[in-house]
Coordinates of C-alpha atoms and ligand atoms in Angstrom, one line a residue:
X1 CA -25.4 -146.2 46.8
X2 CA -27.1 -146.8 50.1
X3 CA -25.7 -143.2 51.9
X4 CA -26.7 -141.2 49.0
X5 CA -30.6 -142.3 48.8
X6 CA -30.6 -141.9 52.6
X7 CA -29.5 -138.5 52.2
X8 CA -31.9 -137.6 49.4
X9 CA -34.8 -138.4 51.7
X10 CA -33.8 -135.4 53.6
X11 CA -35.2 -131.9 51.6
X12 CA -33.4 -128.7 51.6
X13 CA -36.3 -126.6 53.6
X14 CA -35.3 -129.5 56.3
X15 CA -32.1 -128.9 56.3
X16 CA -32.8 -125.8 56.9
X17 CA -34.5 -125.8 60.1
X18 CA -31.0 -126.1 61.9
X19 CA -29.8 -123.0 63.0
X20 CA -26.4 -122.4 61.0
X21 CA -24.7 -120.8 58.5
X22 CA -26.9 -122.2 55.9
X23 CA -30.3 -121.4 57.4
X24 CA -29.2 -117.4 57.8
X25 CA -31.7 -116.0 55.9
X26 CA -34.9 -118.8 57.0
X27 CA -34.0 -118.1 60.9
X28 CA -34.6 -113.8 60.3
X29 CA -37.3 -114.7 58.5
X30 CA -38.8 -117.2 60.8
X31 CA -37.9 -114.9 63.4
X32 CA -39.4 -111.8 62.1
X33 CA -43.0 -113.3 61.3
X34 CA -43.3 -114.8 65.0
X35 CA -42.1 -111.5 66.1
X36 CA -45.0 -110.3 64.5
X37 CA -47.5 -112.5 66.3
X38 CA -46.5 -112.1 69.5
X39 CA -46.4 -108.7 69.0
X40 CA -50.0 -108.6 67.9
X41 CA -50.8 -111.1 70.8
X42 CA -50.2 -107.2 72.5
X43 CA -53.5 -105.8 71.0
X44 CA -55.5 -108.1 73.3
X45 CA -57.6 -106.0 75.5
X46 CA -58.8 -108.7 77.8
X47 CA -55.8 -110.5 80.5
X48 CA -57.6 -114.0 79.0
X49 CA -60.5 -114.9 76.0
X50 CA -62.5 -116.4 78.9
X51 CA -62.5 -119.4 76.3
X52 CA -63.3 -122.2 78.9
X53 CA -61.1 -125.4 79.5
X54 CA -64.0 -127.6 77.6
X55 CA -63.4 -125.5 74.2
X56 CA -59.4 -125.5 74.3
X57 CA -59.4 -129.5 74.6
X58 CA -61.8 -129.9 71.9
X59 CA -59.1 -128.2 69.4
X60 CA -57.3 -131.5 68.6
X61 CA -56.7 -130.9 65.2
X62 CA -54.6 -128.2 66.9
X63 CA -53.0 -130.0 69.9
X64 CA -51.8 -133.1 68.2
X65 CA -48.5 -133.0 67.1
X66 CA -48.0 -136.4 65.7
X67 CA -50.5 -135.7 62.7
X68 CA -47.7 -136.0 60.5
X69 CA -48.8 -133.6 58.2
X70 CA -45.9 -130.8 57.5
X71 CA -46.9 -127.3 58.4
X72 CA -44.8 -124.2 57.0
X73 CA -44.0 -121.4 59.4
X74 CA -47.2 -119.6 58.4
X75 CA -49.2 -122.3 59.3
X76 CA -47.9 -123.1 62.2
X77 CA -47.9 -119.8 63.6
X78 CA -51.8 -119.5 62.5
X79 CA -52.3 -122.9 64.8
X80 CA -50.2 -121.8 67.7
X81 CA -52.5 -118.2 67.6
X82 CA -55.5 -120.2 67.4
X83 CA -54.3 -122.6 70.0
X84 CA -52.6 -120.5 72.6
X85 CA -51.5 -116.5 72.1
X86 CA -55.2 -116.3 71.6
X87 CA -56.0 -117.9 74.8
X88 CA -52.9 -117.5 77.1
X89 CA -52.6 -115.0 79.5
X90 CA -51.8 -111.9 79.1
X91 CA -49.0 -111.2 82.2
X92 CA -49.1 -107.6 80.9
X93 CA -52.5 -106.2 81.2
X94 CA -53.5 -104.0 84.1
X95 CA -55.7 -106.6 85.3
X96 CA -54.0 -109.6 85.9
X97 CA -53.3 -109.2 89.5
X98 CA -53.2 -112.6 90.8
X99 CA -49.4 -114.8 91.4
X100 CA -46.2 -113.6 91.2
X101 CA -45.6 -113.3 87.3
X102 CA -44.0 -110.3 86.5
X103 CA -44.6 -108.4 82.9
X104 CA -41.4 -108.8 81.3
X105 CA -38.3 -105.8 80.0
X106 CA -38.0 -105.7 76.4
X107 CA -33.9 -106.2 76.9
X108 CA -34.3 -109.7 79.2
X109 CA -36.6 -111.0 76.2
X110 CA -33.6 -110.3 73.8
X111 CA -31.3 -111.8 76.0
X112 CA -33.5 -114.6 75.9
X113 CA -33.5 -114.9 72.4
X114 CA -29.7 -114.9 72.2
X115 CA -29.2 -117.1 74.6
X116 CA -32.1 -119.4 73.2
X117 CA -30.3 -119.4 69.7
X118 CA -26.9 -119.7 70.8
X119 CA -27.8 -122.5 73.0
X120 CA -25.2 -122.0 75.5
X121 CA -25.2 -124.2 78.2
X122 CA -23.5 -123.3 80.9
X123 CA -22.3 -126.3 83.0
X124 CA -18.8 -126.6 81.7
X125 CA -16.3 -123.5 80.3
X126 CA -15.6 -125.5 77.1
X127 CA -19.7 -125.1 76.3
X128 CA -20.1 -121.9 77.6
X129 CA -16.5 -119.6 77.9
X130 CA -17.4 -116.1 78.7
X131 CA -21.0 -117.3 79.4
X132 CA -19.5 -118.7 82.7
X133 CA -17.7 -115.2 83.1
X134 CA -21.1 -113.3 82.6
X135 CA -23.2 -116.0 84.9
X136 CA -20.2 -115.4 87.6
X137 CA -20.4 -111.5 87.4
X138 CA -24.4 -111.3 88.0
X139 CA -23.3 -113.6 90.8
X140 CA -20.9 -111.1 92.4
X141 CA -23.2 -108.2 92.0
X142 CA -26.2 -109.6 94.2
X143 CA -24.1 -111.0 97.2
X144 CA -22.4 -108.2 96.8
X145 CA -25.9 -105.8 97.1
X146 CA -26.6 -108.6 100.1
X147 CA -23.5 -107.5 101.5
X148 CA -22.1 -111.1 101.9
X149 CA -18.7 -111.3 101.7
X150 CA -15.9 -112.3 99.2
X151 CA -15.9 -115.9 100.4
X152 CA -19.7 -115.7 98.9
X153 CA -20.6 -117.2 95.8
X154 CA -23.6 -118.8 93.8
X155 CA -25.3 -120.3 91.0
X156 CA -28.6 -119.6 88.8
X157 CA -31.5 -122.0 89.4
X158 CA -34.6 -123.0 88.0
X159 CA -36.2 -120.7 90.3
X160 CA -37.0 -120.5 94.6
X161 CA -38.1 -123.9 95.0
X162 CA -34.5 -125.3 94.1
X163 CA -32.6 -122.9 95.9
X164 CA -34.8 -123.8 98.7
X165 CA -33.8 -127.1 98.2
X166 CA -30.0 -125.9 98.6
X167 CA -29.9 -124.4 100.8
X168 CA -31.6 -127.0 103.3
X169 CA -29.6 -129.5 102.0
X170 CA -26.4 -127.6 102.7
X171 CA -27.8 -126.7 106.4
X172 CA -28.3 -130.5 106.7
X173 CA -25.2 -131.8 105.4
X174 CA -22.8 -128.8 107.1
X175 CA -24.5 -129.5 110.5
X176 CA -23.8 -133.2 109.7
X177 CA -20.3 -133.0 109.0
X178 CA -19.7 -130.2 111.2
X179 CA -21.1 -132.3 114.4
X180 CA -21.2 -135.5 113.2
X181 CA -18.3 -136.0 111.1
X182 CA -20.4 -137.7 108.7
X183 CA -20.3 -137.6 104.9
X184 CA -24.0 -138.2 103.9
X185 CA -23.2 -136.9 100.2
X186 CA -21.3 -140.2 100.2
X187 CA -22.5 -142.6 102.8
X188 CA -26.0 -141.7 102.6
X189 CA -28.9 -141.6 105.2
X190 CA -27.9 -141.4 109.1
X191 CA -30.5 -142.0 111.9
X192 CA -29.0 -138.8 114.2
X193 CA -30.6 -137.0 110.7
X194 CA -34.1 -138.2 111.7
X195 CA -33.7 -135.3 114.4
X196 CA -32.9 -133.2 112.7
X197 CA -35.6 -129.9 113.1
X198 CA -35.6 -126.5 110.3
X199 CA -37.2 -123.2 111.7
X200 CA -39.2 -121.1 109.5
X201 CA -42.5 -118.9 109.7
X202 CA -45.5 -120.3 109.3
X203 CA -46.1 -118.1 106.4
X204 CA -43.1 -119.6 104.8
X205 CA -43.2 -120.7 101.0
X206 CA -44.7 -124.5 101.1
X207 CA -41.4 -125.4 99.2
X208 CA -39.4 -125.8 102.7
X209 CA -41.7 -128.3 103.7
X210 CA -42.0 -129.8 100.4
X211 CA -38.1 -129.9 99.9
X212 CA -37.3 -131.5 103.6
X213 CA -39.8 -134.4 102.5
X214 CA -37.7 -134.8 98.9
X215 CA -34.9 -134.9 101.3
X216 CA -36.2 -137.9 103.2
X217 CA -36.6 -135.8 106.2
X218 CA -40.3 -135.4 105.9
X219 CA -42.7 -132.3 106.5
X220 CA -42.5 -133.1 110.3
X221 CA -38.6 -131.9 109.8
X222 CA -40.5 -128.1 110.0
X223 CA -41.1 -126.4 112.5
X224 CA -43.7 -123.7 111.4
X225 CA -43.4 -120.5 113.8
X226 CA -46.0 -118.4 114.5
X227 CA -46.1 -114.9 113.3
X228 CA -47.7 -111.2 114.7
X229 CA -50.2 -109.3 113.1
X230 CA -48.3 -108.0 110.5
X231 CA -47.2 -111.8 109.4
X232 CA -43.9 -111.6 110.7
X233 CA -42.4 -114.4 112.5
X234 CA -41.8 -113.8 116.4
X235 CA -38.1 -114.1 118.1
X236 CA -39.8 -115.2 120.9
X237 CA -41.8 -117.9 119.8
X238 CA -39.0 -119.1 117.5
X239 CA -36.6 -119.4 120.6
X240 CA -39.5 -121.0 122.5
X241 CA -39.9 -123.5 119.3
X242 CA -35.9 -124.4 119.2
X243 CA -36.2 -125.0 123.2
X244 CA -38.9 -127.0 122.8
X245 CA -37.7 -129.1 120.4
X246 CA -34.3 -129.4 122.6
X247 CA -36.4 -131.3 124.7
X248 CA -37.9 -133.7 123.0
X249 CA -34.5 -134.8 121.8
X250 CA -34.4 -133.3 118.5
X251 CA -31.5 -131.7 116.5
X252 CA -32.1 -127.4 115.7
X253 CA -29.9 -127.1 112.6
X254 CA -31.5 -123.9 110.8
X255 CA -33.7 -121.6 110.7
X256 CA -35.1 -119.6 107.7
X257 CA -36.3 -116.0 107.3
X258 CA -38.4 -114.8 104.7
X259 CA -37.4 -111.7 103.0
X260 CA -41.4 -111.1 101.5
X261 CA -43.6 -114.1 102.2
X262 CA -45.9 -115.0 98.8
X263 CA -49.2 -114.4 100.6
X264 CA -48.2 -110.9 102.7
X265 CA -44.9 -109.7 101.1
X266 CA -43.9 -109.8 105.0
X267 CA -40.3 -109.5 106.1
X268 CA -39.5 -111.7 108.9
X269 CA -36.7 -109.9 111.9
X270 CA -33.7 -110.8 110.2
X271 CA -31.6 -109.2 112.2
X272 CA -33.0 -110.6 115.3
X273 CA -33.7 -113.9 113.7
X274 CA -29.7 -113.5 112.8
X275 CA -28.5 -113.2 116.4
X276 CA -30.9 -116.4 117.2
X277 CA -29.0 -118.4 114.9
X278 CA -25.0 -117.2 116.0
X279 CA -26.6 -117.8 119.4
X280 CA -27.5 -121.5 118.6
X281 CA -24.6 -121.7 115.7
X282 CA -27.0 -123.2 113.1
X283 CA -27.6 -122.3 109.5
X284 CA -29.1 -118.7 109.0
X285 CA -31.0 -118.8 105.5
X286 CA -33.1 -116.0 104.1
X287 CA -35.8 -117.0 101.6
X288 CA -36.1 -114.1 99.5
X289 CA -38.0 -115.4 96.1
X290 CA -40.2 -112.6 96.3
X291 CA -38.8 -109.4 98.5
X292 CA -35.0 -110.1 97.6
X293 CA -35.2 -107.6 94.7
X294 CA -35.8 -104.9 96.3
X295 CA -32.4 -104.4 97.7
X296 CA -32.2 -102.5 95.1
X297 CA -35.0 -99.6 96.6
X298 CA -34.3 -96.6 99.0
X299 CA -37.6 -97.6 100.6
X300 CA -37.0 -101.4 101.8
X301 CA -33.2 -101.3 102.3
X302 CA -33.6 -101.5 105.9
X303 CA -35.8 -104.4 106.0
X304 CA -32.2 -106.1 104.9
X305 CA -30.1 -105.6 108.2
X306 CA -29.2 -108.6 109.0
X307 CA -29.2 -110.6 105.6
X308 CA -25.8 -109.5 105.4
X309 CA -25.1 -112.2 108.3
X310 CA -27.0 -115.2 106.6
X311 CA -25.6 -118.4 105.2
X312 CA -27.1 -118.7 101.9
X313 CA -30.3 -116.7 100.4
X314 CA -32.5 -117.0 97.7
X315 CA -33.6 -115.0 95.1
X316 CA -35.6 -115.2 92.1
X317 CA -35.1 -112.4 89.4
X318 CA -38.1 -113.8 87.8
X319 CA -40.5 -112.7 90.2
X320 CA -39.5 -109.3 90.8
X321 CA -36.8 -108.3 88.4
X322 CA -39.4 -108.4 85.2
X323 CA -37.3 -111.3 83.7
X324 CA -39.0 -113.6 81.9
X325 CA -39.1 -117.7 83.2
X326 CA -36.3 -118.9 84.7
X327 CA -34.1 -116.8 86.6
X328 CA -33.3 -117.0 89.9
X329 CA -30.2 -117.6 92.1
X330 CA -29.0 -119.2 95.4
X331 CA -26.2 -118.1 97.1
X332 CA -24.4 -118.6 99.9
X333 CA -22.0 -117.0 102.3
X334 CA -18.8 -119.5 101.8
X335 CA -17.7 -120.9 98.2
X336 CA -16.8 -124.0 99.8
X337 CA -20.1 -125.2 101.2
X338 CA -20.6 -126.3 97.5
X339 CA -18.6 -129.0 98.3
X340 CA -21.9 -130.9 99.6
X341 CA -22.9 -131.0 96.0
X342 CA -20.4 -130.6 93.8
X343 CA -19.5 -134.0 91.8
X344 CA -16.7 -135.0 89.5
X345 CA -17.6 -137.2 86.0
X346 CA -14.5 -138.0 84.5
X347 CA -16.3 -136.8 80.8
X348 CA -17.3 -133.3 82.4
X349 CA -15.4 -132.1 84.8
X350 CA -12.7 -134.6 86.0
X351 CA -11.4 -133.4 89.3
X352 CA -7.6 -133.9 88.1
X353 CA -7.9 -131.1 85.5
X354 CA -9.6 -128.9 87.8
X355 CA -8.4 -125.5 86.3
X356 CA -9.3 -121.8 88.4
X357 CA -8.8 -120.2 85.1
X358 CA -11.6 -122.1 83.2
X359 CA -14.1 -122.9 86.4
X360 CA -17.1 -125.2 85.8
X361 CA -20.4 -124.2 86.7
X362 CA -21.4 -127.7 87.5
X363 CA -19.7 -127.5 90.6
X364 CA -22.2 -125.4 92.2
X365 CA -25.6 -126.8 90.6
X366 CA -27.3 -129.8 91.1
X367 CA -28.8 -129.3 87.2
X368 CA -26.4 -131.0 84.1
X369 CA -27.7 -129.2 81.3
X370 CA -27.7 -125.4 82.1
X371 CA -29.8 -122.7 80.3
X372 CA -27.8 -119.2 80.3
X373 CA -30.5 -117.9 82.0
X374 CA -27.6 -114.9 83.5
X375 CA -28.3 -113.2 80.1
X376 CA -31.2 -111.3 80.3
X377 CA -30.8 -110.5 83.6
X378 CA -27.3 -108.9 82.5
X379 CA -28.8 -107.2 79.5
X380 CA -31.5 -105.9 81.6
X381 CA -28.6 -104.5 84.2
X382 CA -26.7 -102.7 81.3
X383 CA -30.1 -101.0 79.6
X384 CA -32.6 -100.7 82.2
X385 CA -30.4 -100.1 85.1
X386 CA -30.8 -101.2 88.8
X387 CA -31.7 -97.6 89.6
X388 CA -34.8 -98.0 87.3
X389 CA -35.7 -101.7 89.1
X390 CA -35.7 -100.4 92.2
X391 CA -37.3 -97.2 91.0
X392 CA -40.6 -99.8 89.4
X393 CA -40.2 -101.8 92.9
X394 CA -41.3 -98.7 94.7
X395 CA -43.4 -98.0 92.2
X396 CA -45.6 -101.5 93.0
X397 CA -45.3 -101.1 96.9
X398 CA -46.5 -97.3 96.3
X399 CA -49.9 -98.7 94.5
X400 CA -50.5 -101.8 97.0
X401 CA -50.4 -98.8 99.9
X402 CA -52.8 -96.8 97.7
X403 CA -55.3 -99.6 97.2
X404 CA -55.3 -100.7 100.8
X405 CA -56.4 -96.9 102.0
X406 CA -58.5 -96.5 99.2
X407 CA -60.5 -99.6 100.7
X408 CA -59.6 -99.7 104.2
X409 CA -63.0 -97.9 105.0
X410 CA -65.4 -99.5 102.7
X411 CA -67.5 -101.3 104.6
X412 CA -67.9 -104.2 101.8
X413 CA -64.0 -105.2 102.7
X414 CA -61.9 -106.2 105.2
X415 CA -58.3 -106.2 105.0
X416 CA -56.4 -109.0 106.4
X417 CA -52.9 -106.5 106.6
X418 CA -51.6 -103.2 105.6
X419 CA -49.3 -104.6 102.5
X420 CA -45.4 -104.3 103.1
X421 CA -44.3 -105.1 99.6
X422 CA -46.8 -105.1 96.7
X423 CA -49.8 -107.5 97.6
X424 CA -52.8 -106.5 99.2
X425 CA -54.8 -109.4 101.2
X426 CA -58.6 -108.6 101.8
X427 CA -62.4 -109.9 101.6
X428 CA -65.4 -109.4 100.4
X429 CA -67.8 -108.8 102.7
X430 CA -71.8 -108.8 101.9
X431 CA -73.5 -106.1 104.0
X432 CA -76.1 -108.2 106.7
X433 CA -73.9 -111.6 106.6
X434 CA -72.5 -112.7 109.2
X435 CA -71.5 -116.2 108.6
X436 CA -67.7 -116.9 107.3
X437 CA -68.4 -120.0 105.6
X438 CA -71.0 -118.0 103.1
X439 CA -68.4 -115.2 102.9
X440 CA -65.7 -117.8 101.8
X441 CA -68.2 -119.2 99.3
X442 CA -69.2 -115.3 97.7
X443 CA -65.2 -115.0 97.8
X444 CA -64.3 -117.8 95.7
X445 CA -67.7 -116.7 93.6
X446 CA -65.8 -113.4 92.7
X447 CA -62.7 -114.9 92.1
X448 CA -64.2 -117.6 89.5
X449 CA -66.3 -115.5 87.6
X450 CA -63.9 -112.5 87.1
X451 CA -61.4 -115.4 85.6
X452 CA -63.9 -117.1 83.3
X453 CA -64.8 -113.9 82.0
X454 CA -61.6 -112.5 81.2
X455 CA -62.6 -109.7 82.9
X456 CA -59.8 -110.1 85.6
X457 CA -57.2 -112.6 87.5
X458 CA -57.3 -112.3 91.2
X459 CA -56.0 -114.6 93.2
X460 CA -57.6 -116.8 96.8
X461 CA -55.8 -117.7 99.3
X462 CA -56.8 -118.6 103.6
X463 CA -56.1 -117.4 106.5
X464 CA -57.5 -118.6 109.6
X465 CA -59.3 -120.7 107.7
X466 CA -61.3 -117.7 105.9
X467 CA -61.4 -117.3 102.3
X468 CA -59.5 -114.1 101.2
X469 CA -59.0 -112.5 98.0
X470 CA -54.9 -111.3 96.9
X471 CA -53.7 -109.1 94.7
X472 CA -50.5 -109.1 93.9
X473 CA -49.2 -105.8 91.9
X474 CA -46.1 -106.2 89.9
X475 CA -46.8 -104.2 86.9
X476 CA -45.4 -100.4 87.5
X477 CA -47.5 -99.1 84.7
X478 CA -50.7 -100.0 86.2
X479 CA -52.4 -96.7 88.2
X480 CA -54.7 -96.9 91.0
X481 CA -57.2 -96.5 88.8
X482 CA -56.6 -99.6 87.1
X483 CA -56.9 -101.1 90.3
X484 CA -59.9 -99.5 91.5
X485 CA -61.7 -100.6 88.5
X486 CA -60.7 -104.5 89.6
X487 CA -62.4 -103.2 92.8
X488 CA -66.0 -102.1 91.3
X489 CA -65.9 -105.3 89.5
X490 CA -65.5 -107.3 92.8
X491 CA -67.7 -105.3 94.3
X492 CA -70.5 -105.6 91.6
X493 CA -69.8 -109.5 91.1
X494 CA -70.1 -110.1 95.1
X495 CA -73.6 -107.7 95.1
X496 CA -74.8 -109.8 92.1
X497 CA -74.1 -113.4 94.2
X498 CA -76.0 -112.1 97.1
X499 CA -79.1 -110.9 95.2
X500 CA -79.1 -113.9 93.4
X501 CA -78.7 -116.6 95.9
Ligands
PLP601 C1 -42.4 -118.1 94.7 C2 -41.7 -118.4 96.0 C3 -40.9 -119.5 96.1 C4 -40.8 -120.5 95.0 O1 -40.1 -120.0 93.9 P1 -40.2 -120.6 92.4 O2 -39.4 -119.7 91.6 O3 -41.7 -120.5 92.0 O4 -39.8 -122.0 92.5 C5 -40.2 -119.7 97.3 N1 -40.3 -118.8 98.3 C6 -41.1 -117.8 98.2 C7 -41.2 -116.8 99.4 C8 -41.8 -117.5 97.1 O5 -42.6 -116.4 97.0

């Protein structure tokens, strides 16, 4: 019979590669040996191989998938170590210093895996249950350590670039309505929108500019604000900016603060920046991908007055809560502002069985297909502790404040701020040059060859159009020493350029 030969085709150890009843004792044992390679991907004692991009393309055999030939678990796991845990970066070691990847807690990885295995996804109660519940309580705890109050709600996101996008497009679509009368999640595009003008520091995250062009509003939608010498944004130059902008005809309809800006870790006024927007009744949002976490210390509380006032904030656990990729959240002040992008399919979520007791997710995300990414960060909560998160937080501003006064005075750097969070901006600078565009050169030098070597990941980034260097500390269990060692290394690497060139 047709069926059965169909179904001979099909081999046990196949059948056993879906996760279920049957495949108990192949998932531990899958499991188990990949523990073991990632957990020997811990021995490395370089960040990176230095392998160069040249040799990693040149492993087809490796890369192509579609060789058809059948590799058991060992082999596979061999490749993927030749491949890529040989070669990938290491987030842990002391000396990868550059972006805003965090070294990960042992119970967010095994939330992970849980939640990886189980394949919950969390759009809809009937795929998720007490998933939603768990998702909805890690909700309540952060607006309620942002002291926003019970009308607040949120929703997980891929990370701050989508709750970025949120939040504008709530600003845009309240003011609309609220003003306007106009439904734009319905009827679309509006010319008044074209006026439209958002508020945020020119230090901002590139993702507000990036997410007012997705909305159709364009980067010209921003209006970058300039910011003092520690790289917060001014009041003064912000109101001067929503005058201006008055009087060319164009709409003000938010403004956003940064709670730690990627470069600087810089707070913006929120308080003040608060009052500006009651005083103008537009949208107050905080951008806090990076600083947002540490609500949780005793040392940077206070750079929060005033969030507690904000219409929506973002936050991204995966930055500065040591969870691993994705988790993040947006929230905002009033659950019903999720009206702008909540949506009803009659297969999903039909509006007509709308049911309090068994709440959809959906409603509040513009993602289908969910991960429960709320997990980790809930197992990380009930075994690590938010005392303990906080505690690391200070832990990584404390060593950014040691590096920048164990530098401040060496005559071979020149510190573009004195860090507020946990990144330290600063340049190399040869002794007898005086031109920037050699120093930007030497910079990028330093920051090139300590990569390709493995020796160490710094980051670049500009400011007034000079090259600087950026480190930005998220590991607690790095010492100054650690550090300082990055620092001979930068030092040595920028002495070698000049002798050489
Ligand atoms: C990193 C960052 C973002 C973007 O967040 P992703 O999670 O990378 O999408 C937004 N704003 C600020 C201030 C950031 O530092």
């Amino acid at each position: 019979m047709l069926l059965e030969t169909q179904t001979d085709l099909i081999s046990n150890v196949d059948i056993d590669h879906f996760f279920d009843a049957h495949s108990k004792y192949t998932y531990e044992e899958y499991a188990q040996k990949a523990i073991q390679y990632v957990s020997s991907f811990l021995n490395t004692n370089k960040f990176f191989s230095g392998e160069s991009p040249s040799n990693l393309r040149s492993k087809v055999d490796l890369i192509k998938a579609d060789a058809n030939i059948k590799l058991s678990i060992d082999e596979a796991l061999l490749e993927i170590k030749e491949l890529y845990l040989d070669h990938t970066i290491a987030f842990h070691h002391p000396n990868y210093v550059a972006h805003l990847n965090c070294p990960v807690l042992l119970p967010a990885l095994i939330g992970d895996f849980i939640a990886s295995s189980v394949n919950t996804a969390v759009e809809t109660w009937d795929q998720s249950t007490s998933a939603t519940l768990i998702e909805q309580e890690m909700i309540r705890w952060i607006t309620s350590k942002m002291g926003l109050p019970s009308s607040s709600d949120g929703v997980f996101t891929s990370g701050g670039t989508q709750s970025n996008f949120m939040a504008l497009l709530m600003a845009r679509d309240h003011y609309a309505f609220k003003h306007y009368g106009l439904n734009l999640k319905e009827n679309g595009w509006s010319d008044v929108v074209g006026k439209f003008r958002f508020f945020c520091s020119e230090k901002s995250h590139f993702s507000i500019k990036k997410n007012a062009a997705l909305m159709g509003m364009g980067y010209d939608a921003v209006i970058p604000i300039a910011t003092d010498e520690r790289m917060k944004m001014k009041p003064n130059a912000l109101v001067q900016a929503i005058e201006k902008e008055k009087q060319l005809g164009n709409i003000p309809i938010a403004i956003i603060g940064t709670a730690g800006t990627t470069d600087f870790g810089s707070f913006d006024p929120l308080s003040t920046i608060s009052k500006i927007a009651k005083e103008y009744d537009i949208w107050f949002h905080v951008d806090g991908a990076y600083g947002g976490c540490y609500v949780l210390t005793d040392t940077h509380k206070h750079l929060f007055n005033g969030i507690e006032l904000a219409d929506s904030i973002t936050i991204d656990f995966h930055k500065t809560m040591f969870q691993p990729v994705c988790s993040s959240a947006f929230l905002t002040r009033d659950t019903k502002h999720f009206k702008y992008i909540s949506y009803y399919a009659d297969y999903l979520n039909p509006l007509e069985h709308r049911d309090e007791e068994c709440p959809n997710l959906i409603e509040k995300s513009i993602q289908t297909t969910r991960r429960f990414d709320a997990l980790k960060l809930w197992f990380t909560l009930k075994m690590t502790t938010e005392k303990t998160i906080g505690s690391f937080l200070e832990k990584v501003h404390w060593l950014a404040l040691d590096l920048y006064h164990s530098i401040k005075d060496d005559d071979n750097f020149e510190i573009a701020h004195k860090p507020e969070l946990s990144t330290l901006v600063f340049r190399y600078k040869a002794n007898g040059v005086e031109e920037d565009t050699i120093h930007n050169t030497i910079n990028l030098y330093i920051k090139n060859t300590l990569f390709k070597s493995g020796q160490a990941s710094i980051a670049s980034t500009k400011l007034n159009d000079k090259t600087y260097l950026k480190f930005t500390l998220l590991n607690p269990k790095s010492t100054i020493n650690d550090l300082l060692s990055i620092i001979a290394m930068i030092k040595e690497t920028g002495n070698n350029y000049k002798s050489s060139n």
